[in-house]
PDB file of N, CA and C in Angstrom:
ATOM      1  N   UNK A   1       0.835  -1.185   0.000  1.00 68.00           N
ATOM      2  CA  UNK A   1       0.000   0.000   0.000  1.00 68.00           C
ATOM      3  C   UNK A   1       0.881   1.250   0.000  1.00 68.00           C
ATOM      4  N   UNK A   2       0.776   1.945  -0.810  1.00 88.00           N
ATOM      5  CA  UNK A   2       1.405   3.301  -0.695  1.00 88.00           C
ATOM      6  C   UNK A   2       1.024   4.588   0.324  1.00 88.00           C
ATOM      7  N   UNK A   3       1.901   5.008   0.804  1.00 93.00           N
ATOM      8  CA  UNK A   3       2.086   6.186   2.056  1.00 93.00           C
ATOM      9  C   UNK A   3       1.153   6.976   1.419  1.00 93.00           C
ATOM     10  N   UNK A   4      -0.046   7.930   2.207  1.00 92.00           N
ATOM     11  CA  UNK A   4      -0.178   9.038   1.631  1.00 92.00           C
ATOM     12  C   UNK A   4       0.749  10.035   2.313  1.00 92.00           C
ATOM     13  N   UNK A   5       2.035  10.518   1.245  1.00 94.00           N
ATOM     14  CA  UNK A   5       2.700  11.185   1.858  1.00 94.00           C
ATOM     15  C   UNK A   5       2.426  12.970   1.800  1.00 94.00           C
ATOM     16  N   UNK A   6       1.248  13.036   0.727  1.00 94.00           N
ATOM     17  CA  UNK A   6       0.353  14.390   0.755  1.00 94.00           C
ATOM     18  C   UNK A   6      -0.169  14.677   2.034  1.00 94.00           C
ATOM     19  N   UNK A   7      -0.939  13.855   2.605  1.00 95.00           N
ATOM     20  CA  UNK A   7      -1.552  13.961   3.491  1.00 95.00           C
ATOM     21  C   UNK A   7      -1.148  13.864   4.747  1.00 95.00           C
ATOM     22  N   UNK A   8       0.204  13.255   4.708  1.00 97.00           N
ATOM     23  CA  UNK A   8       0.905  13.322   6.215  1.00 97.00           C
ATOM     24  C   UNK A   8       1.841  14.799   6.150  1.00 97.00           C
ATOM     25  N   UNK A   9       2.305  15.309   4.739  1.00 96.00           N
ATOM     26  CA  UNK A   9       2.762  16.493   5.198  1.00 96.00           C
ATOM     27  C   UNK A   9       2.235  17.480   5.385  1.00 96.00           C
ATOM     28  N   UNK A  10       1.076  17.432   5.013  1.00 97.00           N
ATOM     29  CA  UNK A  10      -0.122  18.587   4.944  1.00 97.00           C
ATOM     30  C   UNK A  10      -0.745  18.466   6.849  1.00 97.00           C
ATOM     31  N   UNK A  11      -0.606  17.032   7.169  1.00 97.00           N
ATOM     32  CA  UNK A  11      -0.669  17.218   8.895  1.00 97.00           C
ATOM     33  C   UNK A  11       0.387  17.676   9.729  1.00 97.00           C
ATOM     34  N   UNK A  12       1.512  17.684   9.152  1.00 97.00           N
ATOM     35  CA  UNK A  12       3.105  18.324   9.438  1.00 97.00           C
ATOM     36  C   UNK A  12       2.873  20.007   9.608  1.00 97.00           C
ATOM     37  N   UNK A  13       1.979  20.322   8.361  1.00 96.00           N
ATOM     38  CA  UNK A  13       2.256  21.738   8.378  1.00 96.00           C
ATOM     39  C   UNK A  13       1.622  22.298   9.001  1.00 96.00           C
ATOM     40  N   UNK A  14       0.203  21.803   8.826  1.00 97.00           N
ATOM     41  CA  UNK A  14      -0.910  22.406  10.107  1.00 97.00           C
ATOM     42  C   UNK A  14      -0.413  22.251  11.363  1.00 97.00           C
ATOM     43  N   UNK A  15       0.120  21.119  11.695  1.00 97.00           N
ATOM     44  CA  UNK A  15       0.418  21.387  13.486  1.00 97.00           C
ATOM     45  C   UNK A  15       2.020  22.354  13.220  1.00 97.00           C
ATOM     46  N   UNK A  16       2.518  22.378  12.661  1.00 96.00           N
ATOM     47  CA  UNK A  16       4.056  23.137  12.287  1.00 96.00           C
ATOM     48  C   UNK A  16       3.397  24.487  12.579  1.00 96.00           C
ATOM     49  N   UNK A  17       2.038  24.897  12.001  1.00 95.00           N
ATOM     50  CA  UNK A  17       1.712  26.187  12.025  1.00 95.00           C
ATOM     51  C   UNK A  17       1.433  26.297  12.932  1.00 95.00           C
ATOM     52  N   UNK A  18       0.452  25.978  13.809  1.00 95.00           N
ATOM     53  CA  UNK A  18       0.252  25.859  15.131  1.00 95.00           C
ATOM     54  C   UNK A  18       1.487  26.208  15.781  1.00 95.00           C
ATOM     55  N   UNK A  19       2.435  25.588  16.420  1.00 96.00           N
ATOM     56  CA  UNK A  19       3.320  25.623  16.828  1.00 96.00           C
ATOM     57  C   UNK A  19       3.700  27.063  16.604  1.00 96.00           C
ATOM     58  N   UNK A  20       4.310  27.509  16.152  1.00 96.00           N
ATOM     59  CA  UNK A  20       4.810  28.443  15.007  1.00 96.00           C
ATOM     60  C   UNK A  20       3.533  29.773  15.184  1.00 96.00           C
ATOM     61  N   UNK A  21       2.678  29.766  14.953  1.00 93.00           N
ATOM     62  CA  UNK A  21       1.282  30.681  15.935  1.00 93.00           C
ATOM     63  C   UNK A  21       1.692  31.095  17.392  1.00 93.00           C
ATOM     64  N   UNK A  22       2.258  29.776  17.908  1.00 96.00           N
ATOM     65  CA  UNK A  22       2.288  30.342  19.436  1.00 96.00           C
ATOM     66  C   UNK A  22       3.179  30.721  20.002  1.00 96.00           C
ATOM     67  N   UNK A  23       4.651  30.252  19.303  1.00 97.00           N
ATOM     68  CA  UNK A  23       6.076  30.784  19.155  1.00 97.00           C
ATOM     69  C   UNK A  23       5.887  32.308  18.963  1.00 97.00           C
ATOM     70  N   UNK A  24       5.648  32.496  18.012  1.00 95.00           N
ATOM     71  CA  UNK A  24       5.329  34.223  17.810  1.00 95.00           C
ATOM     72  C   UNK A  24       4.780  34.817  18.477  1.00 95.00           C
ATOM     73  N   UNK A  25       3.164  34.579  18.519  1.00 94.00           N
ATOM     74  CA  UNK A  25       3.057  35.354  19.476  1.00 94.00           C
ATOM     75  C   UNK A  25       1.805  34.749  20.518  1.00 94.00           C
ATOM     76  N   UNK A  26       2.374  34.085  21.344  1.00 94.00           N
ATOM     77  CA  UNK A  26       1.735  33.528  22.594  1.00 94.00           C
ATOM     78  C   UNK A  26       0.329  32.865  22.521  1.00 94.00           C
ATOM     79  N   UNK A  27       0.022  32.370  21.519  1.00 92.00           N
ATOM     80  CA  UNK A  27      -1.776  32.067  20.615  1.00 92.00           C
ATOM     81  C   UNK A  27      -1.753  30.818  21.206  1.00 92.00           C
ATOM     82  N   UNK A  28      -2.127  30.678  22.254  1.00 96.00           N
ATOM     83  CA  UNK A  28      -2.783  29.194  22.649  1.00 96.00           C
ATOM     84  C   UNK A  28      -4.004  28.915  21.821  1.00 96.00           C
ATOM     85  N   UNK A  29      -4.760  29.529  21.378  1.00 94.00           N
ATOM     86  CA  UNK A  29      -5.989  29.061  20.407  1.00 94.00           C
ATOM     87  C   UNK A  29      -4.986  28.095  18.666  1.00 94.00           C
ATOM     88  N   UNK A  30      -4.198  29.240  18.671  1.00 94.00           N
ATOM     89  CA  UNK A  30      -2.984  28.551  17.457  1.00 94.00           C
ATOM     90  C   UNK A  30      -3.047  27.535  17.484  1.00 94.00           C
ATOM     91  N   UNK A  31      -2.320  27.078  18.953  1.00 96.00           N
ATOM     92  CA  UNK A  31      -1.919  26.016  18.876  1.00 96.00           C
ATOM     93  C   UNK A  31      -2.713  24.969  19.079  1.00 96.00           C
ATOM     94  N   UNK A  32      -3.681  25.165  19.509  1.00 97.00           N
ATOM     95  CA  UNK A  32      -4.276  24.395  19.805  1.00 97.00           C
ATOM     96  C   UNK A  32      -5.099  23.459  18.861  1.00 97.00           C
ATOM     97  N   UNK A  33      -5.549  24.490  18.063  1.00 96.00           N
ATOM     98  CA  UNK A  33      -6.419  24.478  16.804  1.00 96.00           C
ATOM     99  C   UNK A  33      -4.904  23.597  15.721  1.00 96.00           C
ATOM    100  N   UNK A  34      -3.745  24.032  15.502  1.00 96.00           N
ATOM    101  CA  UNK A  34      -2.916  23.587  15.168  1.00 96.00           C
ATOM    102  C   UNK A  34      -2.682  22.195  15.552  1.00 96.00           C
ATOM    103  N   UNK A  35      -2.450  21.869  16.268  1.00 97.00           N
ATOM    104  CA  UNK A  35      -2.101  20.424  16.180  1.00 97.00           C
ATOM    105  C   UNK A  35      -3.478  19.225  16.925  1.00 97.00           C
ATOM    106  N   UNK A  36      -5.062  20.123  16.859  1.00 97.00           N
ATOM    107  CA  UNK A  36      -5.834  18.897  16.579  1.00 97.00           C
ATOM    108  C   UNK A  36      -6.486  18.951  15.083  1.00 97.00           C
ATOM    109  N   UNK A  37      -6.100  20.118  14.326  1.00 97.00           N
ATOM    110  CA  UNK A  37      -6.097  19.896  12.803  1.00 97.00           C
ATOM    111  C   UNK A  37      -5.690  18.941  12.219  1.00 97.00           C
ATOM    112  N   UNK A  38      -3.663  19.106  12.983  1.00 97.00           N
ATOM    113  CA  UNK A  38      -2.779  18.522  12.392  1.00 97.00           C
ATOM    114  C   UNK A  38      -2.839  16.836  12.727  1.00 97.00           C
ATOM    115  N   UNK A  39      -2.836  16.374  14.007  1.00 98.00           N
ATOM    116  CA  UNK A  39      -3.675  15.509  14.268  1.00 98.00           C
ATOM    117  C   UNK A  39      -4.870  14.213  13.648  1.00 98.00           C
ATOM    118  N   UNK A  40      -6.029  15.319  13.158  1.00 98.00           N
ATOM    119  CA  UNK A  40      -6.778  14.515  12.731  1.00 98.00           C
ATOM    120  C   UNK A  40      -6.324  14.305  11.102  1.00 98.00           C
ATOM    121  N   UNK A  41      -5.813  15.201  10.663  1.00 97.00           N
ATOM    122  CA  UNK A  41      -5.260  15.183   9.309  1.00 97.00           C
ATOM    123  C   UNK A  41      -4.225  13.966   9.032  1.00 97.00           C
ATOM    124  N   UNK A  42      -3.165  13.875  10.190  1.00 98.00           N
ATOM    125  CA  UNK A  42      -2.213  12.660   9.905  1.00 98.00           C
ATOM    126  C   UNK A  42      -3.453  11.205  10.632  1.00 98.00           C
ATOM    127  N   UNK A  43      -4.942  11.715  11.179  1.00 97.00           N
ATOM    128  CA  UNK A  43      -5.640  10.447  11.283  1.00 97.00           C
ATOM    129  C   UNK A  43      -6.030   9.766  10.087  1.00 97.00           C
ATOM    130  N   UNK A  44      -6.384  10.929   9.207  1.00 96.00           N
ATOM    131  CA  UNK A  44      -7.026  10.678   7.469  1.00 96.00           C
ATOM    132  C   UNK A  44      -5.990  10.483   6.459  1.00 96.00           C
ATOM    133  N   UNK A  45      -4.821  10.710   6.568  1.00 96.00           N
ATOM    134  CA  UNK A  45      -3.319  10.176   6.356  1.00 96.00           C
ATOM    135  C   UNK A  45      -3.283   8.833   6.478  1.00 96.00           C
ATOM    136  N   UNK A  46      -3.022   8.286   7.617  1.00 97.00           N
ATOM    137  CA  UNK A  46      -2.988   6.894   8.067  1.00 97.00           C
ATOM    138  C   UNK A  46      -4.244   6.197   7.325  1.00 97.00           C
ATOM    139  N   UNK A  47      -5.350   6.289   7.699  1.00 95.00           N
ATOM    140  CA  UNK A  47      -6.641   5.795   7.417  1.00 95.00           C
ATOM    141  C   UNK A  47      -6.905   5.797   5.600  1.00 95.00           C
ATOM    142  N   UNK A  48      -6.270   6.413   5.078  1.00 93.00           N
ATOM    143  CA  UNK A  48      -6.050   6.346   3.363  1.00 93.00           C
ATOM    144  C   UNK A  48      -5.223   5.480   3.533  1.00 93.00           C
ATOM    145  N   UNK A  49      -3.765   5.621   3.726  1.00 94.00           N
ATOM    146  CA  UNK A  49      -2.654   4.585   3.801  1.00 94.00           C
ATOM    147  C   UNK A  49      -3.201   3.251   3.769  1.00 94.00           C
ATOM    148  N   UNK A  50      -4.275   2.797   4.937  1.00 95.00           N
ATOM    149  CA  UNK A  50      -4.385   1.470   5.288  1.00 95.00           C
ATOM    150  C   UNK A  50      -5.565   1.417   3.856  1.00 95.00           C
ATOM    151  N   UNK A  51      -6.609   2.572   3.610  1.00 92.00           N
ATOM    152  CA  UNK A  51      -7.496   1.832   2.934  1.00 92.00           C
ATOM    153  C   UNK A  51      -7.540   3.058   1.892  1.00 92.00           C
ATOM    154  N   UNK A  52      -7.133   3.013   0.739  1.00 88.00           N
ATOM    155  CA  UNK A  52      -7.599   4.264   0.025  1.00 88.00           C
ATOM    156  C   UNK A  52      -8.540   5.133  -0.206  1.00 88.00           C
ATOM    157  N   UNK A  53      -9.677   3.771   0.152  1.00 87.00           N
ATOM    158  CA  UNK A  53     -11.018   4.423  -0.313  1.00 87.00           C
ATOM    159  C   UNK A  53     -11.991   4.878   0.874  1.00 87.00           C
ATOM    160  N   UNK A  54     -10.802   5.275   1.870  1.00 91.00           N
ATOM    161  CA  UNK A  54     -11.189   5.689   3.035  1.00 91.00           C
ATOM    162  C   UNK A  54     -10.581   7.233   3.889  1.00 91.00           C
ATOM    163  N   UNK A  55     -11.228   8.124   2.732  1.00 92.00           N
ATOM    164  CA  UNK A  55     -10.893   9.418   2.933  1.00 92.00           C
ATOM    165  C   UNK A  55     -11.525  10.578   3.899  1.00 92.00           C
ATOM    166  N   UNK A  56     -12.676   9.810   4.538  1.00 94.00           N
ATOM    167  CA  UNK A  56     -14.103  10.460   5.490  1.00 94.00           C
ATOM    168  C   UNK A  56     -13.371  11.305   6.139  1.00 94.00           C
ATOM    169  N   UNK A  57     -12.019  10.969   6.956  1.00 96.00           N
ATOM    170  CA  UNK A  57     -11.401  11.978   7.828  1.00 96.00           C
ATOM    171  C   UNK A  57     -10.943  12.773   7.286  1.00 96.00           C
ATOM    172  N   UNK A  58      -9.807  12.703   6.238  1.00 94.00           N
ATOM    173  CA  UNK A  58      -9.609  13.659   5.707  1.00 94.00           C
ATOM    174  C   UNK A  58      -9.678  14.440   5.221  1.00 94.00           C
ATOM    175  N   UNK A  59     -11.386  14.151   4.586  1.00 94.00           N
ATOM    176  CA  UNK A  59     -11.693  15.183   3.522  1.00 94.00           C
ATOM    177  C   UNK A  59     -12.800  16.270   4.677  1.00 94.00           C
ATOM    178  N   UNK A  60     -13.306  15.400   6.017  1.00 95.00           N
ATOM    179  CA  UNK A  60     -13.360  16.557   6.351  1.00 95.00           C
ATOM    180  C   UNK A  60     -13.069  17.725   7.201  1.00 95.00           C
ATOM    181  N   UNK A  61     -11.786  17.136   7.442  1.00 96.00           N
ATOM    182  CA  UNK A  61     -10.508  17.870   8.087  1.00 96.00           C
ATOM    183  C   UNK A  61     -10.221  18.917   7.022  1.00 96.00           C
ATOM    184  N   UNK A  62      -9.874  18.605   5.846  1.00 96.00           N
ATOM    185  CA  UNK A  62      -9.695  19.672   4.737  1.00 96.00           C
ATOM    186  C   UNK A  62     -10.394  20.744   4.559  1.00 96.00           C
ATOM    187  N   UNK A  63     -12.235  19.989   4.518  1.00 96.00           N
ATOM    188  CA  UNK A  63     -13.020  21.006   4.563  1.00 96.00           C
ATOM    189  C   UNK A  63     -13.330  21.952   5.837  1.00 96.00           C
ATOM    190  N   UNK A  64     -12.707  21.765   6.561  1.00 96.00           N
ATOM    191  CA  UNK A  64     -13.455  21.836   7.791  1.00 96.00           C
ATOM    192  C   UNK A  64     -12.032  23.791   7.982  1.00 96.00           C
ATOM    193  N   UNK A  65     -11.064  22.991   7.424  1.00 96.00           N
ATOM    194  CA  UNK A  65      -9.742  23.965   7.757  1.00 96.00           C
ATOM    195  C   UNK A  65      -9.538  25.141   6.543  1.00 96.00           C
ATOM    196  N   UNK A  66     -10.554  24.567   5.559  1.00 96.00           N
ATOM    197  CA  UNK A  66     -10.558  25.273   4.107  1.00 96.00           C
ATOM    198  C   UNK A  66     -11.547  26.416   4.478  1.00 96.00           C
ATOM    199  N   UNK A  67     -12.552  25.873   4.934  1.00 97.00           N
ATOM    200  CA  UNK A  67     -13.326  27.040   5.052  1.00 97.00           C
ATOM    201  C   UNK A  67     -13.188  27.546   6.571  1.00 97.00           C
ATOM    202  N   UNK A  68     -12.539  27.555   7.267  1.00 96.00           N
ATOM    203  CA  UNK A  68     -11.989  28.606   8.757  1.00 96.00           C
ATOM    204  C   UNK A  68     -11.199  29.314   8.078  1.00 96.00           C
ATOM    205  N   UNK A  69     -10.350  28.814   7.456  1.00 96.00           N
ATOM    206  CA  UNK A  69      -9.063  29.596   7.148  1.00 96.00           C
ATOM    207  C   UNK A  69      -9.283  30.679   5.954  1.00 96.00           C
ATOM    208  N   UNK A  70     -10.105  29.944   5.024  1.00 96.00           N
ATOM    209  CA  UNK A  70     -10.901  30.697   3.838  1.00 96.00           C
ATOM    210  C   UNK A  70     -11.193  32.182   3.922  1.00 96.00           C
ATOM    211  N   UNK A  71     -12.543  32.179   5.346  1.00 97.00           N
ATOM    212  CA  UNK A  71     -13.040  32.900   5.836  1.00 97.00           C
ATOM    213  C   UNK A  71     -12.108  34.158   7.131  1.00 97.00           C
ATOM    214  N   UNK A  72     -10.953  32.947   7.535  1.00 95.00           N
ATOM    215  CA  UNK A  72      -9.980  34.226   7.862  1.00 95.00           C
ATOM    216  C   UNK A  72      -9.478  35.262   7.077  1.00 95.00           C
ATOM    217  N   UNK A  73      -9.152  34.660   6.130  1.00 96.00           N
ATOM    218  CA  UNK A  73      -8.279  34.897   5.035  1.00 96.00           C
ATOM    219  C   UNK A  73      -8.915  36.629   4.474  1.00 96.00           C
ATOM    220  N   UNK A  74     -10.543  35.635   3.867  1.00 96.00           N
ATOM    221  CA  UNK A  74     -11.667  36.707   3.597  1.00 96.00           C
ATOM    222  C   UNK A  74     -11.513  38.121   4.343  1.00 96.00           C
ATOM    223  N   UNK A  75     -11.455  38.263   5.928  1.00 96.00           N
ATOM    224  CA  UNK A  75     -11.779  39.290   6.431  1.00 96.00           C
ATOM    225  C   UNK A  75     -10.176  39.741   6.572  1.00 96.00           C
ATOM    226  N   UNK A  76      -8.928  39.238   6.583  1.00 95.00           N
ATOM    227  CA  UNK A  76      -8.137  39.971   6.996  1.00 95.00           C
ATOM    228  C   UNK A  76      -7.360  40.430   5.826  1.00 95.00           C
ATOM    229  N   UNK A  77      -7.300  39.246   4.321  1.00 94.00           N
ATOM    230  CA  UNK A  77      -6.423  40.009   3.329  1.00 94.00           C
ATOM    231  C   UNK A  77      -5.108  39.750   3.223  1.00 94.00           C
ATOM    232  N   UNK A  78      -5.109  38.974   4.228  1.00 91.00           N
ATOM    233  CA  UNK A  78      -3.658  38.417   4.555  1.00 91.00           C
ATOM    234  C   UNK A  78      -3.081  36.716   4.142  1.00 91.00           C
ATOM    235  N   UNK A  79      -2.422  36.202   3.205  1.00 93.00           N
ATOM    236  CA  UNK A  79      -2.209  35.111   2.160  1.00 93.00           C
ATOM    237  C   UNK A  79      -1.620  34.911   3.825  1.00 93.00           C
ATOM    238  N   UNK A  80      -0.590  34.947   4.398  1.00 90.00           N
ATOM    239  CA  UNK A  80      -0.028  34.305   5.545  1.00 90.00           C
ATOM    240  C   UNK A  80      -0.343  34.812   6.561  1.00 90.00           C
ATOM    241  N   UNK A  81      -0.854  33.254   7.822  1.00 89.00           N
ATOM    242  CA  UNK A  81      -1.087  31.975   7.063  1.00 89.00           C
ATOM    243  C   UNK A  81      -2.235  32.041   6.624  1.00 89.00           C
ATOM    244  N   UNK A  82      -3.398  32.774   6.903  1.00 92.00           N
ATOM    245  CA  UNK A  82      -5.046  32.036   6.257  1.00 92.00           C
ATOM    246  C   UNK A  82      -4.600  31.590   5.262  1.00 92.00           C
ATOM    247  N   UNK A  83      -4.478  32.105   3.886  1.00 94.00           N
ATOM    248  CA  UNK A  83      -4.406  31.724   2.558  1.00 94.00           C
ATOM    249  C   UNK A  83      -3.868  30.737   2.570  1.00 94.00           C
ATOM    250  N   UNK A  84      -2.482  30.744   2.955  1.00 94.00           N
ATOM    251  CA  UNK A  84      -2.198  29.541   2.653  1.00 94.00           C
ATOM    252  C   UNK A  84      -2.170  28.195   3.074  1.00 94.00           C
ATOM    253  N   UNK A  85      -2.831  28.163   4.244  1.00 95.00           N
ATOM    254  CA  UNK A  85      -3.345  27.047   4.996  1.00 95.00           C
ATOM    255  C   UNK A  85      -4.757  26.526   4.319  1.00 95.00           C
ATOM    256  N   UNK A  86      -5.873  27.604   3.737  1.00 96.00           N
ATOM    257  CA  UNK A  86      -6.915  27.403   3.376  1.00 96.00           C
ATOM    258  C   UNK A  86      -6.810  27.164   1.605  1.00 96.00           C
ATOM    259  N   UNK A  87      -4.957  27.278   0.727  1.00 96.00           N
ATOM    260  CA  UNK A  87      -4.841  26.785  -0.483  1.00 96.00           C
ATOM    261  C   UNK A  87      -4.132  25.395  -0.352  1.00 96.00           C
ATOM    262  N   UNK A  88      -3.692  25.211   0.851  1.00 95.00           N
ATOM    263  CA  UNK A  88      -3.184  24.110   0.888  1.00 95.00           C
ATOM    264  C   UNK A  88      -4.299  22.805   1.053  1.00 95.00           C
ATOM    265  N   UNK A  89      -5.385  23.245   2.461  1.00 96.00           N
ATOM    266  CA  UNK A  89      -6.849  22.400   2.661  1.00 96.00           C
ATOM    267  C   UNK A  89      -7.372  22.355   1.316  1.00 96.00           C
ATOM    268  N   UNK A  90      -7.771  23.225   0.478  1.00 96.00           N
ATOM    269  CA  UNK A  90      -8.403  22.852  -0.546  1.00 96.00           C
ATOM    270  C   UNK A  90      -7.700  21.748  -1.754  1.00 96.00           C
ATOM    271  N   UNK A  91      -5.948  22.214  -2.015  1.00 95.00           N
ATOM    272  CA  UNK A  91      -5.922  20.941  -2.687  1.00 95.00           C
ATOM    273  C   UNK A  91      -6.022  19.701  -1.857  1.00 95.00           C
ATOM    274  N   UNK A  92      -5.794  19.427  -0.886  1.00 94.00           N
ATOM    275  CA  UNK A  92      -5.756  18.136  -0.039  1.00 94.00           C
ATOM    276  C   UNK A  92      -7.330  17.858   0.006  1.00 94.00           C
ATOM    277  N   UNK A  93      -8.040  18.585   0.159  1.00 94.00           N
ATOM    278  CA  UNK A  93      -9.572  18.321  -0.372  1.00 94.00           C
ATOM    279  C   UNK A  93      -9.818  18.131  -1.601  1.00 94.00           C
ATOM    280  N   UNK A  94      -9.451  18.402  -2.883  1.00 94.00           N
ATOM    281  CA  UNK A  94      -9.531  18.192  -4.102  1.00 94.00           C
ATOM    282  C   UNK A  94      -8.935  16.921  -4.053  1.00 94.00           C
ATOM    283  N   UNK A  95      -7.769  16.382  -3.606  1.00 92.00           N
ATOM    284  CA  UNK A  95      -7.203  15.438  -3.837  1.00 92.00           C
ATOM    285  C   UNK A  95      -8.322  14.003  -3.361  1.00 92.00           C
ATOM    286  N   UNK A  96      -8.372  13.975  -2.176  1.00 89.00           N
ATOM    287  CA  UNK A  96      -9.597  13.224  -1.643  1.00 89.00           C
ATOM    288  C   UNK A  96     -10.569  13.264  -2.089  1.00 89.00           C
ATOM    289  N   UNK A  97     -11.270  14.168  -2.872  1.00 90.00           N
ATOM    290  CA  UNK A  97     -12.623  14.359  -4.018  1.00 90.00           C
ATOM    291  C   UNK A  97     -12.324  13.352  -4.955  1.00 90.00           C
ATOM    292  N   UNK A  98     -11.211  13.481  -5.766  1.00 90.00           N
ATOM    293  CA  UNK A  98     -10.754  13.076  -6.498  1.00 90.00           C
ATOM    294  C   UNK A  98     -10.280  11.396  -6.736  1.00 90.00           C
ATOM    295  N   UNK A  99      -9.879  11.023  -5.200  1.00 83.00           N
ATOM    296  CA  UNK A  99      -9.831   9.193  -4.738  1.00 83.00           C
ATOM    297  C   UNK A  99     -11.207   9.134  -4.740  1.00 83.00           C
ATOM    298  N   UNK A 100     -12.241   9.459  -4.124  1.00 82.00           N
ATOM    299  CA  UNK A 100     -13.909   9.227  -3.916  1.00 82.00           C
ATOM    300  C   UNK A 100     -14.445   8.459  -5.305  1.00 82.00           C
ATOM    301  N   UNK A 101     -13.843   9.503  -6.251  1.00 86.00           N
ATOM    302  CA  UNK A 101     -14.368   9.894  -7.457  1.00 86.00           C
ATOM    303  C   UNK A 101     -14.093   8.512  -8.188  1.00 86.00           C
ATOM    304  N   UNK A 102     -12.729   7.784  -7.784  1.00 82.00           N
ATOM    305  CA  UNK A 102     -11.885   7.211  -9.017  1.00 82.00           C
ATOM    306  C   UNK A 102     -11.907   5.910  -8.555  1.00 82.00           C
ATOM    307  N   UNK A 103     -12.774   6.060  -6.749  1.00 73.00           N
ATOM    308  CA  UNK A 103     -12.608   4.248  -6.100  1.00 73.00           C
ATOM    309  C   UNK A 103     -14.079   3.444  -7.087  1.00 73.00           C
TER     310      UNK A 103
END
């Protein structure tokens, strides 16, 4: 069975950001939100790994981080991080659309 290794680095970065949120500047919500993103994301990681056609977590971890971050993004204007946490969720959501699509 092949690694999803999309999906485990895409749980790398979300909790990385997290981390990295609270390093700067003291955001316990960051982090927090950061690494049970990141978390459930390397859960839907694993859970593809074992079964491909088993993307439920991930896709709605993706969606779930696509549109928070989307909607940050929306009101502040600012690509880092909303944007790019919420361009990264969407391909990792496209990608999982896309296994759904092809099992």
């Amino acid at each position: 069975m092949p690694v999803d290794i999309v999906g485990f680095s895409y749980a790398v970065a979300v909790a990385a950001g997290g981390i990295v949120g609270y390093v700067k500047s003291a955001s316990l919500p960051s982090l927090a939100a950061g690494l049970t993103f990141g978390s459930l994301a390397a859960l839907g990681a694993y859970q593809t790994t074992q079964n491909p056609a088993d993307v439920k977590v991930s896709l709605g971890t993706s969606a779930t981080l696509m549109a928070l971050m989307g909607y940050k993004f929306y009101n502040s204007q600012k690509f880092m991080p909303a944007g790019f946490v919420a361009t990264l969720s969407l391909l990792v959501l496209m990608k999982s659309l896309y296994k759904t699509m092809n099992q």
